Amino acid sequence: MTPDRIYFKDNPWPEGHPIKEFSWSAKEMHGEVWFDLHLKSADYYAERDIQDDEDVDYPSDWAAPIVWGNYHACTLSSNYWGNEGFRVCPKADYSPEMLDGLELSIDPEPEAVEDFEDLAFHIYLLGHDAAAKHKIRFDRIGDTSQFRITWTGKIAQAYVGDYEFRHEFSLMVSSAEFPALK
């Protein structure tokens, strides 16, 4: 996986898309540390435009370049649409040393959630879809305050009424600053 790119398995761009914006912040809520992650990709066709062949019968919208082109770029965020983020640890434990190597599972069982609005992350991909089953790993870069973030998850095309988390995404942020508590 090339750093600072987001990949959507089996979409028309196997080489992925550059991450145009990324932010990582921390806040305290009731004695606990919570994180927010926010990213926006470059336009799907920014590096390579795909001429859609109208004679091809694509197996799904997921495989059709014209559909991706209609939505332009991805926003995946725990705070852009007013979500609260996700719990990390008690405030007393929060440090770069504690975070080094930590892997968190966020919304591992979205089927148990009554309303997708309650998921930690929202995603605009091919419309307002749903993202869950996240695995987010934080690896400290040497003795610095920089971290590499590796993140995988699943997407349901909720915008078109498909609520199965069948599509995979993955990304790696090469270097992000350890966030101070707000």
PDB file of C-alpha atoms in Angstrom:
ATOM      1  CA  MET A   1       0.000   0.000   0.000  1.00  0.00           C
ATOM      2  CA  THR A   2       1.440   3.345  -1.027  1.00  0.00           C
ATOM      3  CA  PRO A   3       1.249   5.900   1.820  1.00  0.00           C
ATOM      4  CA  ASP A   4      -1.099   8.882   1.721  1.00  0.00           C
ATOM      5  CA  ARG A   5      -3.568   7.207  -0.640  1.00  0.00           C
ATOM      6  CA  ILE A   6      -6.971   5.628  -0.103  1.00  0.00           C
ATOM      7  CA  TYR A   7      -7.911   2.420  -1.892  1.00  0.00           C
ATOM      8  CA  PHE A   8     -11.366   1.034  -2.604  1.00  0.00           C
ATOM      9  CA  LYS A   9     -11.076  -2.648  -3.469  1.00  0.00           C
ATOM     10  CA  ASP A  10     -12.424  -3.520  -6.935  1.00  0.00           C
ATOM     11  CA  ASN A  11     -13.249   0.054  -7.942  1.00  0.00           C
ATOM     12  CA  PRO A  12     -12.086   1.344 -11.362  1.00  0.00           C
ATOM     13  CA  TRP A  13      -8.835   2.788  -9.878  1.00  0.00           C
ATOM     14  CA  PRO A  14      -6.810  -0.071  -8.341  1.00  0.00           C
ATOM     15  CA  GLU A  15      -3.936   2.401  -7.824  1.00  0.00           C
ATOM     16  CA  GLY A  16      -6.051   4.303  -5.299  1.00  0.00           C
ATOM     17  CA  HIS A  17      -6.545   8.028  -4.857  1.00  0.00           C
ATOM     18  CA  PRO A  18      -4.346  10.654  -3.168  1.00  0.00           C
ATOM     19  CA  ILE A  19      -5.452  11.875   0.243  1.00  0.00           C
ATOM     20  CA  LYS A  20      -5.968  15.625  -0.226  1.00  0.00           C
ATOM     21  CA  GLU A  21      -6.857  16.506   3.389  1.00  0.00           C
ATOM     22  CA  PHE A  22      -6.234  14.648   6.633  1.00  0.00           C
ATOM     23  CA  SER A  23      -6.716  15.753  10.226  1.00  0.00           C
ATOM     24  CA  TRP A  24      -6.420  13.950  13.544  1.00  0.00           C
ATOM     25  CA  SER A  25      -7.599  15.530  16.773  1.00  0.00           C
ATOM     26  CA  ALA A  26      -8.185  14.482  20.377  1.00  0.00           C
ATOM     27  CA  LYS A  27     -10.632  15.671  23.002  1.00  0.00           C
ATOM     28  CA  GLU A  28     -11.591  14.756  26.551  1.00  0.00           C
ATOM     29  CA  MET A  29     -15.121  13.607  27.289  1.00  0.00           C
ATOM     30  CA  HIS A  30     -16.018  12.472  30.833  1.00  0.00           C
ATOM     31  CA  GLY A  31     -12.426  11.555  31.720  1.00  0.00           C
ATOM     32  CA  GLU A  32     -11.859   9.619  28.479  1.00  0.00           C
ATOM     33  CA  VAL A  33      -9.817  10.515  25.382  1.00  0.00           C
ATOM     34  CA  TRP A  34     -11.740  10.501  22.119  1.00  0.00           C
ATOM     35  CA  PHE A  35     -10.265  10.856  18.637  1.00  0.00           C
ATOM     36  CA  ASP A  36     -11.614  12.398  15.471  1.00  0.00           C
ATOM     37  CA  LEU A  37     -10.209  11.503  12.068  1.00  0.00           C
ATOM     38  CA  HIS A  38     -11.190  13.340   8.907  1.00  0.00           C
ATOM     39  CA  LEU A  39     -10.012  12.817   5.357  1.00  0.00           C
ATOM     40  CA  LYS A  40     -10.892  13.908   1.882  1.00  0.00           C
ATOM     41  CA  SER A  41      -9.521  12.300  -1.244  1.00  0.00           C
ATOM     42  CA  ALA A  42      -8.512  14.077  -4.413  1.00  0.00           C
ATOM     43  CA  ASP A  43     -11.047  13.770  -7.203  1.00  0.00           C
ATOM     44  CA  TYR A  44     -11.309  10.138  -8.251  1.00  0.00           C
ATOM     45  CA  TYR A  45     -10.169  10.970 -11.778  1.00  0.00           C
ATOM     46  CA  ALA A  46      -7.454  13.485 -10.721  1.00  0.00           C
ATOM     47  CA  GLU A  47      -4.528  11.314 -11.798  1.00  0.00           C
ATOM     48  CA  ARG A  48      -6.150   9.150 -14.449  1.00  0.00           C
ATOM     49  CA  ASP A  49      -9.419   9.770 -16.205  1.00  0.00           C
ATOM     50  CA  ILE A  50     -11.257   6.689 -17.411  1.00  0.00           C
ATOM     51  CA  GLN A  51     -13.342   7.047 -20.526  1.00  0.00           C
ATOM     52  CA  ASP A  52     -16.564   5.229 -19.774  1.00  0.00           C
ATOM     53  CA  ASP A  53     -17.554   2.737 -22.447  1.00  0.00           C
ATOM     54  CA  GLU A  54     -21.329   2.956 -22.836  1.00  0.00           C
ATOM     55  CA  ASP A  55     -21.322  -0.468 -24.507  1.00  0.00           C
ATOM     56  CA  VAL A  56     -19.969  -2.139 -21.363  1.00  0.00           C
ATOM     57  CA  ASP A  57     -22.548  -3.543 -18.960  1.00  0.00           C
ATOM     58  CA  TYR A  58     -20.797  -3.054 -15.618  1.00  0.00           C
ATOM     59  CA  PRO A  59     -21.741  -5.591 -12.930  1.00  0.00           C
ATOM     60  CA  SER A  60     -22.553  -2.784 -10.448  1.00  0.00           C
ATOM     61  CA  ASP A  61     -22.295   0.956  -9.831  1.00  0.00           C
ATOM     62  CA  TRP A  62     -19.160   0.151  -7.818  1.00  0.00           C
ATOM     63  CA  ALA A  63     -17.389  -0.961 -11.011  1.00  0.00           C
ATOM     64  CA  ALA A  64     -18.658   1.841 -13.289  1.00  0.00           C
ATOM     65  CA  PRO A  65     -16.214   4.762 -13.766  1.00  0.00           C
ATOM     66  CA  ILE A  66     -19.008   7.160 -14.757  1.00  0.00           C
ATOM     67  CA  VAL A  67     -20.739   6.628 -11.403  1.00  0.00           C
ATOM     68  CA  TRP A  68     -17.538   7.416  -9.487  1.00  0.00           C
ATOM     69  CA  GLY A  69     -17.015  10.471 -11.682  1.00  0.00           C
ATOM     70  CA  ASN A  70     -20.486  11.743 -10.773  1.00  0.00           C
ATOM     71  CA  TYR A  71     -19.519  11.913  -7.072  1.00  0.00           C
ATOM     72  CA  HIS A  72     -16.002  13.336  -7.590  1.00  0.00           C
ATOM     73  CA  ALA A  73     -14.230  12.594  -4.275  1.00  0.00           C
ATOM     74  CA  CYS A  74     -14.529  10.785  -0.942  1.00  0.00           C
ATOM     75  CA  THR A  75     -14.988  12.354   2.486  1.00  0.00           C
ATOM     76  CA  LEU A  76     -14.583   9.931   5.411  1.00  0.00           C
ATOM     77  CA  SER A  77     -14.952  11.585   8.797  1.00  0.00           C
ATOM     78  CA  SER A  78     -15.883  11.161  12.434  1.00  0.00           C
ATOM     79  CA  ASN A  79     -16.641  14.858  12.904  1.00  0.00           C
ATOM     80  CA  TYR A  80     -17.546  16.531   9.592  1.00  0.00           C
ATOM     81  CA  TRP A  81     -21.239  15.644   9.921  1.00  0.00           C
ATOM     82  CA  GLY A  82     -21.382  16.197  13.693  1.00  0.00           C
ATOM     83  CA  ASN A  83     -20.426  12.744  14.987  1.00  0.00           C
ATOM     84  CA  GLU A  84     -18.652  12.525  18.347  1.00  0.00           C
ATOM     85  CA  GLY A  85     -15.646  10.491  17.236  1.00  0.00           C
ATOM     86  CA  PHE A  86     -14.492   7.319  18.974  1.00  0.00           C
ATOM     87  CA  ARG A  87     -13.203   6.414  22.436  1.00  0.00           C
ATOM     88  CA  VAL A  88      -9.502   5.641  22.808  1.00  0.00           C
ATOM     89  CA  CYS A  89      -8.498   5.379  26.493  1.00  0.00           C
ATOM     90  CA  PRO A  90      -8.796   6.943  29.956  1.00  0.00           C
ATOM     91  CA  LYS A  91      -7.248  10.426  30.060  1.00  0.00           C
ATOM     92  CA  ALA A  92      -4.636   9.322  32.628  1.00  0.00           C
ATOM     93  CA  ASP A  93      -3.266   6.702  30.179  1.00  0.00           C
ATOM     94  CA  TYR A  94      -2.981   9.011  27.153  1.00  0.00           C
ATOM     95  CA  SER A  95       0.585   9.343  25.873  1.00  0.00           C
ATOM     96  CA  PRO A  96       2.590   8.713  22.699  1.00  0.00           C
ATOM     97  CA  GLU A  97       4.071   5.600  24.325  1.00  0.00           C
ATOM     98  CA  MET A  98       0.611   4.159  25.084  1.00  0.00           C
ATOM     99  CA  LEU A  99      -0.580   4.845  21.557  1.00  0.00           C
ATOM    100  CA  ASP A 100       2.443   3.265  19.816  1.00  0.00           C
ATOM    101  CA  GLY A 101       1.254   0.013  18.216  1.00  0.00           C
ATOM    102  CA  LEU A 102      -2.324   0.411  19.411  1.00  0.00           C
ATOM    103  CA  GLU A 103      -4.962  -0.997  17.050  1.00  0.00           C
ATOM    104  CA  LEU A 104      -8.576  -0.077  17.613  1.00  0.00           C
ATOM    105  CA  SER A 105     -11.719  -1.747  16.252  1.00  0.00           C
ATOM    106  CA  ILE A 106     -14.481   0.798  15.647  1.00  0.00           C
ATOM    107  CA  ASP A 107     -18.070  -0.280  14.910  1.00  0.00           C
ATOM    108  CA  PRO A 108     -17.100  -3.952  14.415  1.00  0.00           C
ATOM    109  CA  GLU A 109     -20.746  -5.096  14.304  1.00  0.00           C
ATOM    110  CA  PRO A 110     -22.766  -2.467  12.429  1.00  0.00           C
ATOM    111  CA  GLU A 111     -25.651  -4.935  12.062  1.00  0.00           C
ATOM    112  CA  ALA A 112     -26.301  -4.438  15.794  1.00  0.00           C
ATOM    113  CA  VAL A 113     -26.710  -0.658  15.357  1.00  0.00           C
ATOM    114  CA  GLU A 114     -30.310   0.449  14.886  1.00  0.00           C
ATOM    115  CA  ASP A 115     -29.467   3.634  12.987  1.00  0.00           C
ATOM    116  CA  PHE A 116     -26.396   4.131  10.766  1.00  0.00           C
ATOM    117  CA  GLU A 117     -26.344   7.749  11.990  1.00  0.00           C
ATOM    118  CA  ASP A 118     -24.977   6.291  15.267  1.00  0.00           C
ATOM    119  CA  LEU A 119     -21.828   4.896  13.613  1.00  0.00           C
ATOM    120  CA  ALA A 120     -18.570   6.658  14.530  1.00  0.00           C
ATOM    121  CA  PHE A 121     -17.776   7.589  10.911  1.00  0.00           C
ATOM    122  CA  HIS A 122     -19.830   8.843   8.019  1.00  0.00           C
ATOM    123  CA  ILE A 123     -18.724   8.647   4.417  1.00  0.00           C
ATOM    124  CA  TYR A 124     -19.572  10.434   1.207  1.00  0.00           C
ATOM    125  CA  LEU A 125     -18.378   8.097  -1.534  1.00  0.00           C
ATOM    126  CA  LEU A 126     -21.011   7.278  -4.147  1.00  0.00           C
ATOM    127  CA  GLY A 127     -23.522   9.373  -2.250  1.00  0.00           C
ATOM    128  CA  HIS A 128     -23.957   9.327   1.520  1.00  0.00           C
ATOM    129  CA  ASP A 129     -23.006   5.734   2.215  1.00  0.00           C
ATOM    130  CA  ALA A 130     -22.071   3.969   5.471  1.00  0.00           C
ATOM    131  CA  ALA A 131     -18.661   2.965   6.867  1.00  0.00           C
ATOM    132  CA  ALA A 132     -17.970   0.479   9.683  1.00  0.00           C
ATOM    133  CA  LYS A 133     -15.766  -2.475  10.711  1.00  0.00           C
ATOM    134  CA  HIS A 134     -12.788  -0.121  11.056  1.00  0.00           C
ATOM    135  CA  LYS A 135      -9.344  -1.284  12.159  1.00  0.00           C
ATOM    136  CA  ILE A 136      -7.130   1.716  12.917  1.00  0.00           C
ATOM    137  CA  ARG A 137      -3.498   1.243  13.961  1.00  0.00           C
ATOM    138  CA  PHE A 138      -1.147   3.924  15.283  1.00  0.00           C
ATOM    139  CA  ASP A 139       2.625   3.388  14.966  1.00  0.00           C
ATOM    140  CA  ARG A 140       5.027   5.942  16.369  1.00  0.00           C
ATOM    141  CA  ILE A 141       7.836   7.040  14.066  1.00  0.00           C
ATOM    142  CA  GLY A 142      11.007   6.668  16.161  1.00  0.00           C
ATOM    143  CA  ASP A 143      10.977   8.839  19.284  1.00  0.00           C
ATOM    144  CA  THR A 144       9.119  11.669  17.550  1.00  0.00           C
ATOM    145  CA  SER A 145       5.576  12.906  18.057  1.00  0.00           C
ATOM    146  CA  GLN A 146       4.717  11.673  14.547  1.00  0.00           C
ATOM    147  CA  PHE A 147       2.624   8.573  13.872  1.00  0.00           C
ATOM    148  CA  ARG A 148       1.904   6.407  10.866  1.00  0.00           C
ATOM    149  CA  ILE A 149      -1.803   5.528  10.744  1.00  0.00           C
ATOM    150  CA  THR A 150      -2.987   2.382   8.978  1.00  0.00           C
ATOM    151  CA  TRP A 151      -6.752   2.116   8.538  1.00  0.00           C
ATOM    152  CA  THR A 152      -9.048  -0.451   6.951  1.00  0.00           C
ATOM    153  CA  GLY A 153     -12.804  -0.773   6.940  1.00  0.00           C
ATOM    154  CA  LYS A 154     -15.948  -1.734   5.071  1.00  0.00           C
ATOM    155  CA  ILE A 155     -18.509   0.300   3.165  1.00  0.00           C
ATOM    156  CA  ALA A 156     -22.201  -0.273   2.541  1.00  0.00           C
ATOM    157  CA  GLN A 157     -23.760   1.587  -0.369  1.00  0.00           C
ATOM    158  CA  ALA A 158     -26.546   2.853   1.881  1.00  0.00           C
ATOM    159  CA  TYR A 159     -27.313   5.732  -0.480  1.00  0.00           C
ATOM    160  CA  VAL A 160     -28.823   3.246  -2.942  1.00  0.00           C
ATOM    161  CA  GLY A 161     -30.418   1.044  -0.274  1.00  0.00           C
ATOM    162  CA  ASP A 162     -27.657  -1.582  -0.013  1.00  0.00           C
ATOM    163  CA  TYR A 163     -26.919  -2.056   3.702  1.00  0.00           C
ATOM    164  CA  GLU A 164     -24.404  -4.897   3.441  1.00  0.00           C
ATOM    165  CA  PHE A 165     -20.833  -3.903   4.286  1.00  0.00           C
ATOM    166  CA  ARG A 166     -19.368  -5.667   1.262  1.00  0.00           C
ATOM    167  CA  HIS A 167     -16.859  -3.114  -0.069  1.00  0.00           C
ATOM    168  CA  GLU A 168     -13.396  -2.698   1.454  1.00  0.00           C
ATOM    169  CA  PHE A 169     -11.228   0.383   1.829  1.00  0.00           C
ATOM    170  CA  SER A 170      -7.687   0.803   3.110  1.00  0.00           C
ATOM    171  CA  LEU A 171      -5.263   3.660   3.611  1.00  0.00           C
ATOM    172  CA  MET A 172      -2.031   4.624   5.282  1.00  0.00           C
ATOM    173  CA  VAL A 173      -1.147   8.116   6.438  1.00  0.00           C
ATOM    174  CA  SER A 174       2.653   8.318   6.448  1.00  0.00           C
ATOM    175  CA  SER A 175       3.021  10.953   9.164  1.00  0.00           C
ATOM    176  CA  ALA A 176       0.522  12.667  11.468  1.00  0.00           C
ATOM    177  CA  GLU A 177       1.208  14.734  14.576  1.00  0.00           C
ATOM    178  CA  PHE A 178       0.200  13.258  17.958  1.00  0.00           C
ATOM    179  CA  PRO A 179      -2.784  15.405  18.951  1.00  0.00           C
ATOM    180  CA  ALA A 180      -2.810  17.394  22.171  1.00  0.00           C
ATOM    181  CA  LEU A 181      -6.050  17.233  24.139  1.00  0.00           C
ATOM    182  CA  LYS A 182      -8.448  20.090  23.594  1.00  0.00           C
TER     183      LYS A 182
END
